[in-house]
Tab-separated table of C-alpha atoms and ligand atoms in Angstrom:
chain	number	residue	atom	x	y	z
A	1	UNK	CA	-213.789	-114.718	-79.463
A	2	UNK	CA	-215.998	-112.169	-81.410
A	3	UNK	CA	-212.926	-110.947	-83.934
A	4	UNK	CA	-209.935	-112.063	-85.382
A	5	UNK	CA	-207.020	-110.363	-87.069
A	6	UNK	CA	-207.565	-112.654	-90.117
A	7	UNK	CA	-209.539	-115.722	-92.285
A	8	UNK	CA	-208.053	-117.586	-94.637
A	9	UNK	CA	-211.514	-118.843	-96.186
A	10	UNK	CA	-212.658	-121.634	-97.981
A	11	UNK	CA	-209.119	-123.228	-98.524
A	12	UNK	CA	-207.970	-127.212	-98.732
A	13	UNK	CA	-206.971	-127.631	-95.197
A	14	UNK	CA	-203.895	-130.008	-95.169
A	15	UNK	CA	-202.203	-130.981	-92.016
A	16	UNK	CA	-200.112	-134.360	-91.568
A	17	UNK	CA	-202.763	-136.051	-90.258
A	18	UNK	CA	-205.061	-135.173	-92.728
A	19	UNK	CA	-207.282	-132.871	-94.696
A	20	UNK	CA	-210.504	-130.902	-94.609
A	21	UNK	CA	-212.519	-127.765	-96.307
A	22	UNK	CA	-212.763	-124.992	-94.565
A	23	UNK	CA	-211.021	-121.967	-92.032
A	24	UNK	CA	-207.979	-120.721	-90.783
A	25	UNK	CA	-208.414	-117.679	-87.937
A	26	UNK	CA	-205.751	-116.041	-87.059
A	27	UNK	CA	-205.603	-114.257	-83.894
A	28	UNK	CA	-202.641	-112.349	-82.630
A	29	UNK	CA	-199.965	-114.257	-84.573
A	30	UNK	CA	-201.538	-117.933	-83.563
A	31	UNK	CA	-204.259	-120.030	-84.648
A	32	UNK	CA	-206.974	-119.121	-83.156
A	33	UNK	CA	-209.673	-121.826	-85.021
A	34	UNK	CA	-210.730	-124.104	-88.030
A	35	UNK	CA	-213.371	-125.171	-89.963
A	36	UNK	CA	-216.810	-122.896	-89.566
A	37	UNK	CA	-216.759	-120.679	-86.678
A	38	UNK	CA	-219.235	-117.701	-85.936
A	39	UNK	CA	-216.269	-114.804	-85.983
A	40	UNK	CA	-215.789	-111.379	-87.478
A	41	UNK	CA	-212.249	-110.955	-89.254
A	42	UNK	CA	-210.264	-107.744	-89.231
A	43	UNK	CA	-209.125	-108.922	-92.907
A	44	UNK	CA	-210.180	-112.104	-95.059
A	45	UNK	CA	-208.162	-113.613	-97.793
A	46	UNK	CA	-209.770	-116.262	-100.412
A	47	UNK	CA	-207.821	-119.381	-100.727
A	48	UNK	CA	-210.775	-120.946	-103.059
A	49	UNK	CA	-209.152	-123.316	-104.966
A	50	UNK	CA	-205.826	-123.241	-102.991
A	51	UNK	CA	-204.040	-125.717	-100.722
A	52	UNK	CA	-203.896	-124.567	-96.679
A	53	UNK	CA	-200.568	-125.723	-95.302
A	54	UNK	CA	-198.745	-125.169	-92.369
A	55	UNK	CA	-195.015	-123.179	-93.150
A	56	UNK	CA	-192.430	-125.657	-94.066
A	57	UNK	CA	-189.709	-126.876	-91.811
A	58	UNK	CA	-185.954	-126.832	-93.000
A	59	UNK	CA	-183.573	-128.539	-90.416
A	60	UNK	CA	-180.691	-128.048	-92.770
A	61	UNK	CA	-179.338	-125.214	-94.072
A	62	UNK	CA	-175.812	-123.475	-94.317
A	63	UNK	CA	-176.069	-119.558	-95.113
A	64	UNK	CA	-172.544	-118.996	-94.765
A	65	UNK	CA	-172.993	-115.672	-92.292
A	66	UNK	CA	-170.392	-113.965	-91.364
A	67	UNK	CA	-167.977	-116.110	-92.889
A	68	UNK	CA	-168.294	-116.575	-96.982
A	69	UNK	CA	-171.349	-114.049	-97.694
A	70	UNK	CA	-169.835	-114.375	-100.809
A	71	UNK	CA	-171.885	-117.585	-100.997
A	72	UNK	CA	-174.786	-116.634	-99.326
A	73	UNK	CA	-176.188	-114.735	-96.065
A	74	UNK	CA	-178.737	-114.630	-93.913
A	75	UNK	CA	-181.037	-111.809	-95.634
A	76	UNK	CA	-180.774	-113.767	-99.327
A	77	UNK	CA	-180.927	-117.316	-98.043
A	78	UNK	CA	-183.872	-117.103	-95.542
A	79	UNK	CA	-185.373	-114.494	-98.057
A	80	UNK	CA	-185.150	-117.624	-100.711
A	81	UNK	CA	-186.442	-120.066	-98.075
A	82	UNK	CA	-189.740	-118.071	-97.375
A	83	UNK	CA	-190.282	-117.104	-100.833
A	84	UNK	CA	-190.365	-121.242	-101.299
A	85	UNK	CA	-192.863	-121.713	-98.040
A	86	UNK	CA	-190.130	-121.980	-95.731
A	87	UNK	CA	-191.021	-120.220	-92.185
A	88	UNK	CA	-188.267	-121.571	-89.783
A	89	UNK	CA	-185.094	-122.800	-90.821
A	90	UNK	CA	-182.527	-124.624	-88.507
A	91	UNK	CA	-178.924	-122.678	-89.407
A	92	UNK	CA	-175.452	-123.685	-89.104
A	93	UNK	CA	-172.341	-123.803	-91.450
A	94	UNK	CA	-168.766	-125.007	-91.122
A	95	UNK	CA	-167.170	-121.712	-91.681
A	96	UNK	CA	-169.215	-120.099	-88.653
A	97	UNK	CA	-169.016	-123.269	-86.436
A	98	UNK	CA	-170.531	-122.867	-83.183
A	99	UNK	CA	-168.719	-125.080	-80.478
A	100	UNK	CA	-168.888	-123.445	-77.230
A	101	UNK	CA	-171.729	-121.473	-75.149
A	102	UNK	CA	-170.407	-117.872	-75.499
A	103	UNK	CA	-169.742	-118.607	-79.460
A	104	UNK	CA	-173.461	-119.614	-79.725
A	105	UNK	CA	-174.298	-116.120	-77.837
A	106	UNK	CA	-172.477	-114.304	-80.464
A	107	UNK	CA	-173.732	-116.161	-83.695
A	108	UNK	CA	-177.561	-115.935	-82.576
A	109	UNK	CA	-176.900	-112.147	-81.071
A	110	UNK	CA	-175.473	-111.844	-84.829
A	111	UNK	CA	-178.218	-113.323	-86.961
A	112	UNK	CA	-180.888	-111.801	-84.582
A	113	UNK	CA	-182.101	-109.005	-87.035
A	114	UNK	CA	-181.144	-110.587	-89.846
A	115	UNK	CA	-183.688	-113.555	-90.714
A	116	UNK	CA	-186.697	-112.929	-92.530
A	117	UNK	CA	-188.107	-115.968	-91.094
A	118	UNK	CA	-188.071	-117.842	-88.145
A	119	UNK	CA	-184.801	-119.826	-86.567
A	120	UNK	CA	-182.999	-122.035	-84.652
A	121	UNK	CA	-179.271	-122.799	-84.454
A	122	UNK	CA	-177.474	-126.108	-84.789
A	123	UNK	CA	-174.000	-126.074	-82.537
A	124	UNK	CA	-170.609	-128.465	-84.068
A	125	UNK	CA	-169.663	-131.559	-81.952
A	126	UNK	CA	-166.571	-129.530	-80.136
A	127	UNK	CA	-163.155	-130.851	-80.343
A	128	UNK	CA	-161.907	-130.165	-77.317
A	129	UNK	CA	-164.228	-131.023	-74.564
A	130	UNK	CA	-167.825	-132.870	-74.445
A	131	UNK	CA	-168.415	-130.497	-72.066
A	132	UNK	CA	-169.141	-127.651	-74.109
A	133	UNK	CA	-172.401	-129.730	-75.737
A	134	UNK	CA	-173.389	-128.921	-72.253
A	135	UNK	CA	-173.034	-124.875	-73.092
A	136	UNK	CA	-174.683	-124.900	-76.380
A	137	UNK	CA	-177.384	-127.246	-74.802
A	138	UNK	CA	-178.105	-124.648	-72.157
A	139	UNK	CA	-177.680	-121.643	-74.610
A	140	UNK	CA	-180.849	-123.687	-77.002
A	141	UNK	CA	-178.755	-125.733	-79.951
A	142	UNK	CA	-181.360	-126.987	-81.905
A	143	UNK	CA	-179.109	-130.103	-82.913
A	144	UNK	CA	-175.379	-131.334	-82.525
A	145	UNK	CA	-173.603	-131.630	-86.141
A	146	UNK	CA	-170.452	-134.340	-86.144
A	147	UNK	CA	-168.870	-135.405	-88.978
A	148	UNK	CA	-167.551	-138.655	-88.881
A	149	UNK	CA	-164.406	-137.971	-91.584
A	150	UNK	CA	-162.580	-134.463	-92.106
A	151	UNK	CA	-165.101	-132.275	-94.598
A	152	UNK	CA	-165.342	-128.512	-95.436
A	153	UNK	CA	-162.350	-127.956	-93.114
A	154	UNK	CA	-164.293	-129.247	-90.059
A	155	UNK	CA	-162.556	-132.233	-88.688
A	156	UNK	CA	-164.179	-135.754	-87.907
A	157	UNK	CA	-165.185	-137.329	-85.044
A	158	UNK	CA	-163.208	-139.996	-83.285
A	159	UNK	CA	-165.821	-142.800	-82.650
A	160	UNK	CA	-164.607	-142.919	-78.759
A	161	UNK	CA	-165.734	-139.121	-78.149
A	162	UNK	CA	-168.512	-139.516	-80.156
A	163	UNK	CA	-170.002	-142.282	-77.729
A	164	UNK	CA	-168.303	-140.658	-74.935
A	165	UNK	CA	-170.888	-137.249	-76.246
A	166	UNK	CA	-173.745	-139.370	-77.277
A	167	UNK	CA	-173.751	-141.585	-73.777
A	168	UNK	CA	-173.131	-138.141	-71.538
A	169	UNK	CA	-175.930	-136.071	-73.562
A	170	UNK	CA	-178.374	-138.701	-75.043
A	171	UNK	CA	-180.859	-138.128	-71.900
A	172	UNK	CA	-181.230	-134.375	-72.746
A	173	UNK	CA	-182.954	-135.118	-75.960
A	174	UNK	CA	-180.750	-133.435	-78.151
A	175	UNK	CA	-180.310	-134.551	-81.631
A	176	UNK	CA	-177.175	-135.425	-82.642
A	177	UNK	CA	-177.000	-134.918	-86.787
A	178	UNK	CA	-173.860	-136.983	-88.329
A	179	UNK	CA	-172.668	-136.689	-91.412
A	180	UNK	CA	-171.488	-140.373	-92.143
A	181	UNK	CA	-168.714	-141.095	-94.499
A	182	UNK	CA	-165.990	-143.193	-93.291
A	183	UNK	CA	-162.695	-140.915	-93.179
A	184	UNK	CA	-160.057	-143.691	-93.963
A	185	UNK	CA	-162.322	-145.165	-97.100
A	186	UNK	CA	-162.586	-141.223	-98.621
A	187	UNK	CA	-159.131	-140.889	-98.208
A	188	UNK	CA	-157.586	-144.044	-99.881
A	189	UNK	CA	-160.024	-143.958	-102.442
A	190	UNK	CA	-158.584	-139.844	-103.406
A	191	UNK	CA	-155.005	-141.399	-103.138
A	192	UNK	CA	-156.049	-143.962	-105.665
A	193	UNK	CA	-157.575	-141.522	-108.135
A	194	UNK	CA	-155.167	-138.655	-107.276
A	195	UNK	CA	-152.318	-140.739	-108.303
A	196	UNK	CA	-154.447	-141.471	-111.419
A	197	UNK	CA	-153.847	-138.049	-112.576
A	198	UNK	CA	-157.564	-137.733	-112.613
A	199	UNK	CA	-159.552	-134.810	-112.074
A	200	UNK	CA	-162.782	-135.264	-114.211
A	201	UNK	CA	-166.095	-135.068	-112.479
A	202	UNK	CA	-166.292	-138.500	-112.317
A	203	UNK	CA	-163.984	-138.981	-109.384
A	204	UNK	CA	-166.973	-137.396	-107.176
A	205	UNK	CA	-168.980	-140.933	-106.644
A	206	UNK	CA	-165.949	-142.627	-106.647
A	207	UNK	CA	-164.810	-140.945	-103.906
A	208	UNK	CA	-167.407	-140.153	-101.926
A	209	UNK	CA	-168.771	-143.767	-102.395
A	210	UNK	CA	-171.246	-145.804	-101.170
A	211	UNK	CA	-169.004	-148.011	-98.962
A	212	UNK	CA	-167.570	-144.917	-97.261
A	213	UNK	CA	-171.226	-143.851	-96.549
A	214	UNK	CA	-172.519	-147.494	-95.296
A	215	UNK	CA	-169.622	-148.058	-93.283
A	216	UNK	CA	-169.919	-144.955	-91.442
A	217	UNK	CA	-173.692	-145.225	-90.674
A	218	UNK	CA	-173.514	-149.029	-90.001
A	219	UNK	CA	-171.036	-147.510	-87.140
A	220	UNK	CA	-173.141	-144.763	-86.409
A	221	UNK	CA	-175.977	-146.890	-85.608
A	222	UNK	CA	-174.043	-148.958	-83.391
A	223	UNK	CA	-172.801	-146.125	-81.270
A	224	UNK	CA	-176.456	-144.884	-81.195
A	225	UNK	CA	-177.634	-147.973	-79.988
A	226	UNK	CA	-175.018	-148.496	-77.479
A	227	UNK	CA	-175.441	-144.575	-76.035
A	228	UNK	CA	-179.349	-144.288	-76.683
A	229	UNK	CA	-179.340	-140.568	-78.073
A	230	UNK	CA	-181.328	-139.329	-80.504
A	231	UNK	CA	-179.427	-139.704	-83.883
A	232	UNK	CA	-180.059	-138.582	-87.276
A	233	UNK	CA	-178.709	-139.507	-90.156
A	234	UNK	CA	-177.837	-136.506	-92.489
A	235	UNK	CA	-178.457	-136.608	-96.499
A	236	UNK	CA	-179.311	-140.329	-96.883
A	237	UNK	CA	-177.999	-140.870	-100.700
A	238	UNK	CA	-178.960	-144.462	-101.101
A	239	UNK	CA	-181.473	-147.221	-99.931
A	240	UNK	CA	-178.508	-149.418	-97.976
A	241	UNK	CA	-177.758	-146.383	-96.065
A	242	UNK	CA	-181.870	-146.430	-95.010
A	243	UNK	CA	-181.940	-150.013	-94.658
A	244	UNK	CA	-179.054	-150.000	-91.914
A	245	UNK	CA	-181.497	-146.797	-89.972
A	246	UNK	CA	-184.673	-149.099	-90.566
A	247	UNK	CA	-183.098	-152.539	-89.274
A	248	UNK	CA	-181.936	-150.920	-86.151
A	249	UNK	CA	-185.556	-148.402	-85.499
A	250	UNK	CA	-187.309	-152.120	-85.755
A	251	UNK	CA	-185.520	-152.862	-82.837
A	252	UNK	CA	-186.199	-149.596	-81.027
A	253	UNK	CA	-182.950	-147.547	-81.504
A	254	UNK	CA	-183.653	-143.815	-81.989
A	255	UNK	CA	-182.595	-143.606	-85.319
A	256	UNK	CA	-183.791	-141.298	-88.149
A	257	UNK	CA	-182.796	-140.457	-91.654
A	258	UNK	CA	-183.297	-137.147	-93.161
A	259	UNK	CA	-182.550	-136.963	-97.452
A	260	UNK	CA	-182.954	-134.452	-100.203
A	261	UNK	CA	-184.229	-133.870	-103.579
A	262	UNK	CA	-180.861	-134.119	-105.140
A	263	UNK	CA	-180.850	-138.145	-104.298
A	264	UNK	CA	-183.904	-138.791	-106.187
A	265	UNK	CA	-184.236	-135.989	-108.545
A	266	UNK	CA	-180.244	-135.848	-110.315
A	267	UNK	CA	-178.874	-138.784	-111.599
A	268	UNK	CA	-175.195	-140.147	-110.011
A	269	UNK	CA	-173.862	-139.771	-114.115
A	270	UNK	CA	-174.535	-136.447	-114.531
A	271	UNK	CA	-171.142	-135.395	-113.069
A	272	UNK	CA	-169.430	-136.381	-115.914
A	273	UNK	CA	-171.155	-133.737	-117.822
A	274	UNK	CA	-171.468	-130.999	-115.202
A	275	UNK	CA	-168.297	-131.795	-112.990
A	276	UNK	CA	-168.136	-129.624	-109.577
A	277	UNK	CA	-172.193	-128.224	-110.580
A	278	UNK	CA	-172.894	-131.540	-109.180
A	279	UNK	CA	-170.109	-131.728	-106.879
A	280	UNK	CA	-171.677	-132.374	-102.814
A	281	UNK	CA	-171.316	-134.996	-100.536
A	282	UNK	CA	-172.383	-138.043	-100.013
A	283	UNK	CA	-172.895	-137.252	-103.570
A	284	UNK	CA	-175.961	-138.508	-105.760
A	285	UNK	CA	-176.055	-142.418	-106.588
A	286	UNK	CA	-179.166	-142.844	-108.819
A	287	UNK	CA	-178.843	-144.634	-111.870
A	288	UNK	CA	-182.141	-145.711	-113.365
A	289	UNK	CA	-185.966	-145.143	-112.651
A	290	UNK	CA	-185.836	-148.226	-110.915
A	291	UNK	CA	-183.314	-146.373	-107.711
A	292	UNK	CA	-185.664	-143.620	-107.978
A	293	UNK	CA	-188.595	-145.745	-106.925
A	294	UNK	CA	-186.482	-147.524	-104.646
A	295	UNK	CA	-185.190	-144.689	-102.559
A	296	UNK	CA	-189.008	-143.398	-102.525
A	297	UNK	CA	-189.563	-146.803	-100.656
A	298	UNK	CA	-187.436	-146.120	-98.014
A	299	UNK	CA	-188.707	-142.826	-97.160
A	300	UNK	CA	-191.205	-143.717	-94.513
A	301	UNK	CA	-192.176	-143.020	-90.594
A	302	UNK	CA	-188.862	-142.655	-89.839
A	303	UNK	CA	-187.296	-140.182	-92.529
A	304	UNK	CA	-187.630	-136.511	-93.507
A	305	UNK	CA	-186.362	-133.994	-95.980
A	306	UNK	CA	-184.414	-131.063	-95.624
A	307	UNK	CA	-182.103	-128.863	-98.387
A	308	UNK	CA	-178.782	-129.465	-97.209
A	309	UNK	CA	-178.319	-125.779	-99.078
A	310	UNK	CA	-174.891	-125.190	-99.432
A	311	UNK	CA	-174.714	-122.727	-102.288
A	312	UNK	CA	-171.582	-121.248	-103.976
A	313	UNK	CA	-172.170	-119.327	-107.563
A	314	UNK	CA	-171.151	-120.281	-111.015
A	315	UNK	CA	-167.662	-118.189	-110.641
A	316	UNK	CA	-166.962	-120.545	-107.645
A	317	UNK	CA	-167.542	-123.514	-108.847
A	318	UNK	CA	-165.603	-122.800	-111.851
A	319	UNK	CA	-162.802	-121.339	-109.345
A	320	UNK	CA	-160.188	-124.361	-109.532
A	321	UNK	CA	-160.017	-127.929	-110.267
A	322	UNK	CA	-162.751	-130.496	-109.261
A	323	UNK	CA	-161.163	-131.391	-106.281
A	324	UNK	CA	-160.669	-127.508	-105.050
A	325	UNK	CA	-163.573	-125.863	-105.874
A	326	UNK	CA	-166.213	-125.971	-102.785
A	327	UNK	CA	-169.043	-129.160	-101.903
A	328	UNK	CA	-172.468	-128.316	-102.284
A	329	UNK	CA	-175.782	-126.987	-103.963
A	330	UNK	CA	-178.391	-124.461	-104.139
A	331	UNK	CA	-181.149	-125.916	-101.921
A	332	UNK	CA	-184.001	-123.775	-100.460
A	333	UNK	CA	-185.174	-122.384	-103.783
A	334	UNK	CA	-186.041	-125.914	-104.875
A	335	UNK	CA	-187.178	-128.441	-102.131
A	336	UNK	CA	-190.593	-127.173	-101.854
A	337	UNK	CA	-190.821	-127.420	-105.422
A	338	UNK	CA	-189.939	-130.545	-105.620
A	339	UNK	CA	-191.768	-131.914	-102.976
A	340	UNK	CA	-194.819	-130.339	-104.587
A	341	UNK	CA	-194.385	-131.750	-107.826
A	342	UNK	CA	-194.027	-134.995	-106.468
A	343	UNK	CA	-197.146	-134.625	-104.458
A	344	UNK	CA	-198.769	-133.254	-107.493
A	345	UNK	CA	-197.638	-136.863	-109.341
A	346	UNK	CA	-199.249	-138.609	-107.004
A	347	UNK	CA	-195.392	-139.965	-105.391
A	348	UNK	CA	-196.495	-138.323	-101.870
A	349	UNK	CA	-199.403	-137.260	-100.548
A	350	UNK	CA	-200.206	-133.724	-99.251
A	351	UNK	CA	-200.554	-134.797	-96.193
A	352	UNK	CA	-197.196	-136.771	-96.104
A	353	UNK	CA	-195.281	-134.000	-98.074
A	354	UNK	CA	-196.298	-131.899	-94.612
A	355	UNK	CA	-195.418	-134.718	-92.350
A	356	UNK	CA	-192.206	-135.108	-94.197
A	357	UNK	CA	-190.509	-131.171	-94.738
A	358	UNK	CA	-192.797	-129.683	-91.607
A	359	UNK	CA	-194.210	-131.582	-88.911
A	360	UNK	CA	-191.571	-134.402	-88.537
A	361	UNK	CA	-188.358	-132.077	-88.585
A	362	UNK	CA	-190.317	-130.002	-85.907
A	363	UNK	CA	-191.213	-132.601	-84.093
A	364	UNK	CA	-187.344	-134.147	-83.781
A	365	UNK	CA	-186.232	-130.868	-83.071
A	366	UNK	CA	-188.241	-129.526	-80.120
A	367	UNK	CA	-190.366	-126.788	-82.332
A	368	UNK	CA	-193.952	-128.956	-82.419
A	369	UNK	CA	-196.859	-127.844	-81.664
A	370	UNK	CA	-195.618	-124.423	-81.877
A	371	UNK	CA	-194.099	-124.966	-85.633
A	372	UNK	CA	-195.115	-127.907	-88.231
A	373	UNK	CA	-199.200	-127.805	-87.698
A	374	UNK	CA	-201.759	-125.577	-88.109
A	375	UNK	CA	-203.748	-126.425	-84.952
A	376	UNK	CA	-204.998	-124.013	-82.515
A	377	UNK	CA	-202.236	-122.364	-80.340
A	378	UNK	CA	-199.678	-122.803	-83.132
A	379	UNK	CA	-197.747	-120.212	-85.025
A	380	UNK	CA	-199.778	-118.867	-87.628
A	381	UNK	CA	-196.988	-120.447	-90.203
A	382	UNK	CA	-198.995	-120.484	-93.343
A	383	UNK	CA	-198.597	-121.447	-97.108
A	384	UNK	CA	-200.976	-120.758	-99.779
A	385	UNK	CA	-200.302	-123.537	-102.355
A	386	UNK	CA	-201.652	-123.293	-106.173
A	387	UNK	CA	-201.236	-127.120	-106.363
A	388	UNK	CA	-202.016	-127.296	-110.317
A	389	UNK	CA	-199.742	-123.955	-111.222
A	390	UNK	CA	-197.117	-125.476	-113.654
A	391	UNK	CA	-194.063	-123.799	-115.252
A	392	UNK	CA	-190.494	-124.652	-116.128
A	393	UNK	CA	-187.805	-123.471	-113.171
A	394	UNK	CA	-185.455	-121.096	-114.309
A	395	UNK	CA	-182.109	-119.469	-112.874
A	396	UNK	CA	-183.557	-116.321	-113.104
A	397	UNK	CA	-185.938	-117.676	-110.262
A	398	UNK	CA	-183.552	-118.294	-107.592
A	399	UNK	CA	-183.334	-115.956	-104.736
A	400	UNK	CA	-180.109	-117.689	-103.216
A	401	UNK	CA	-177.089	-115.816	-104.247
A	402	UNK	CA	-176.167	-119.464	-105.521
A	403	UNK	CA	-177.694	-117.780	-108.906
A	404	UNK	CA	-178.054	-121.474	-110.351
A	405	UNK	CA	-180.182	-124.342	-109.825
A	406	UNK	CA	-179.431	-127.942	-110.614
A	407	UNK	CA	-182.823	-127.866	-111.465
A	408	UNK	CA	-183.097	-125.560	-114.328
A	409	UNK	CA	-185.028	-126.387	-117.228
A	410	UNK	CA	-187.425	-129.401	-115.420
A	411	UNK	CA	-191.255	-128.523	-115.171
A	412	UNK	CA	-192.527	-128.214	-111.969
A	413	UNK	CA	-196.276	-128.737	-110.590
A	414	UNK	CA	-197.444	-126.820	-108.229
A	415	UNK	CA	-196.057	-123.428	-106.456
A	416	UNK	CA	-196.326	-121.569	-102.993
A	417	UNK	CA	-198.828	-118.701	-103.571
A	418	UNK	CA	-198.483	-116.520	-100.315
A	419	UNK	CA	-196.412	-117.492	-97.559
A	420	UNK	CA	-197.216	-116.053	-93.373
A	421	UNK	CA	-195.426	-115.904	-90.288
A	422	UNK	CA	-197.165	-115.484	-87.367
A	423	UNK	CA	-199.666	-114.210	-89.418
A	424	UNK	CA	-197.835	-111.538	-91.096
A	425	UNK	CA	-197.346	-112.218	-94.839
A	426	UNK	CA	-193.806	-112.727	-95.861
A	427	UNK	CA	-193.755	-114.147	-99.467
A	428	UNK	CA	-196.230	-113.345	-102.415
A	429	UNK	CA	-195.715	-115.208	-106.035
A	430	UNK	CA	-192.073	-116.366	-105.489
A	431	UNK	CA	-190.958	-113.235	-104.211
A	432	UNK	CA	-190.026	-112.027	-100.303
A	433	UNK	CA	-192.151	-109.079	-99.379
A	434	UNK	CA	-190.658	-109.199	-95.309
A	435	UNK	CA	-187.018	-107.570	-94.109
A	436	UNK	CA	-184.636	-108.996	-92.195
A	437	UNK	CA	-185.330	-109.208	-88.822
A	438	UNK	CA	-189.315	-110.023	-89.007
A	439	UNK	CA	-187.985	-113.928	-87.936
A	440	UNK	CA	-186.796	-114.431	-84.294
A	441	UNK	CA	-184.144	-116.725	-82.850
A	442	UNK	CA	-186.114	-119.952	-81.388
A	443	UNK	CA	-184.689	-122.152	-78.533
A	444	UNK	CA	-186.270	-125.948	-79.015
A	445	UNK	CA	-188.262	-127.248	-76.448
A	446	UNK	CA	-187.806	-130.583	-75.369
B	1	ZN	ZN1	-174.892	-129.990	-94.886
């Protein structure tokens, strides 16, 4: 090697493993070296004082395309996710639901020129064969999304053809991402508070509650056990729902938990004030400073974070009564953020806050070594970090076409500086600088 396309010098090397000074050479869109090495660079970029990380890793995301672009598509939401360090994003959504091989064709044939940034796509438990995991498996479904209780129009799971799924596929690997909320406990607690009269925002927690959400994991696990496939718990809200995961990893079922900001950074009472602006589900159930450090217990070798982004804008969530208006938040203009202000106050490590939104989620979903590290042969995936930058989030920051953040108003530590993939720079200061089409559909490798 006598020249490479680029050096990203004298940077704060942090991987999951660990940290050093030094490198990164990029040579035709991989990483090509670290640390010291006696090379010419094509073009050198100074990242004195700056944090080298490898691009994040977001397993969940909903961008709504074709369906409800009201809400968001594929240009704005991956634009939003790279701008935020972001460089491959797992897609799916309920109103695009992929459940069969030739409807995976035509949704990655679809969104092929039309990410900025690298992705996979996550297929729907089908409803009317097991077979057709089969199809998606073969077409490269990065994951298989169930819902255990009828949610955003997609309809749950029956426990028997969710083992009957889990048993036939568990040996290919494939990760089987459930939503768990128990379908008969949702539904008697909304005829309770329907008949109430009640539509205030605090009918959210109460029901989408905590019982619903233990229930249908404590199942979950059980079914996971019994089949042996790789299972993954979606949006953790609360440390029971961990504690069920962790009892049964101890005894060596394949069981992780993924959460999100908004269960440790929005408090369960702040629907009363903003009603359907904090309306998403399982919804938030921290009460005190004392569930904030307890949910930051539970988050350890076998959880990760992802944005469950689900954006609608302020005119739809103001579009009809509590119970009409659509679940969900904003998402991928905030995660990094938050995971590097909590880095920044010492909650996380760097290292871990890679581990956590990059190497782990690319690791359970068949894209490591080639996504979530920064080791030679990788994806150059790279995110220049100003790790002391600090400045108060606005909505006039958010890419998403969400327009909002839950988030508005908080100080934040820490931003992404520059953002690469594959060595081409996407994002500069919080804004996209790629088009559509610069990211490429993925197939996991397992
Ligand atoms: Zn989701």
């Amino acid at each position: 090697m006598k020249k490479v396309d680029l050096v990203i010098k004298n940077g704060r090397i942090i991987m999951a493993d660990g940290e050093m000074e030094g490198n990164v050479y990029v040579q035709s869109g991989k990483i090509a070296g670290l640390g010291h090495l006696d090379v010419a660079a094509e073009k050198s970029i100074d990242a004195s004082n700056l944090l080298v990380m490898p691009g994040m890793f977001e397993a969940h995301a909903h961008l709504m395309d074709p369906a409800e672009t009201d809400r968001e598509d594929m240009p704005t939401g991956t634009a939003a996710a790279a701008a935020q360090g972001v460089t491959t994003l797992i897609e799916h959504s309920h109103c695009t639901a992929v459940r069969s091989g030739a409807e995976f064709v035509l949704k990655k044939e679809y969104l092929e020129n039309r990410s900025v940034i690298d992705f996979g796509i996550g297929a729907h438990f089908p409803t009317d064969s097991i077979d057709r995991i089969g199809e998606v498996i073969r077409e490269g479904a990065a994951f298989i999304k169930v819902f255990t209780c009828t949610t955003h129009g997609i309809p749950g799971v029956a426990t028997g053809d969710l083992y009957a799924g889990m048993s036939r596929y568990g040996d290919t690997r494939i990760p089987f991402l459930i939503h768990a909320e128990d379908d008969s406990l949702t539904a008697s607690a909304e005829k309770q508070l329907r008949s109430a009269v009640r539509s205030d925002g605090g009918i959210i927690p109460q029901w989408r509650n905590l019982l619903a959400e233990t229930v249908a994991a404590q199942s979950v696990v059980t079914i996971a056990e019994a089949s042996g496939a790789l299972t993954i718990l979606a949006h953790c809200s609360h440390p029971e729902v961990f504690k069920i995961a962790e009892k049964a990893r101890q005894r060596g079922v394949r069981v992780w938990t993924e959460t999100c900001p908004q269960y440790i950074a929005l408090k369960e009472d702040d629907v009363l004030t903003e009603g359907a602006f904090r309306k998403f589900t399982p919804p938030n159930r921290i009460q005190s400073e004392a569930d904030v450090e307890a949910i930051w217990g539970c988050i350890g070798d076998g959880a990760y974070f992802a944005s469950d982004h689900a954006p609608s804008t302020r005119a739809q969530k103001k579009g009809g009564s509590v119970w009409e208006v659509p679940f969900g938040l904003p998402g991928l203009d905030t995660t990094f953020r938050f995971l590097l202000d909590s880095a920044a106050k010492g909650r996380i490590s760097y290292p871990m806050l890679v581990e956590l939104y990059s190497r782990r989620p690319a690791r359970l979903y068949g894209y490591y070594p080639r996504k979530g590290t920064l080791l030679p042969g990788a994806d150059a995936d790279i995110v220049l970090v100003d790790p002391d930058s600090e400045y108060e989030m606005t909505d006039e920051m958010v890419i998403s076409k969400a327009g909002w953040t839950p988030y508005a108003g908080r100080t934040f530590r820490g931003r992404a500086k520059a953002v690469f993939l594959r060595g081409k720079k996407i994002a500069e200061n919080g804004a996209c600088v790629a088009k559509p089409g610069t990211g490429k559909f993925l197939a996991p490798h397992r």
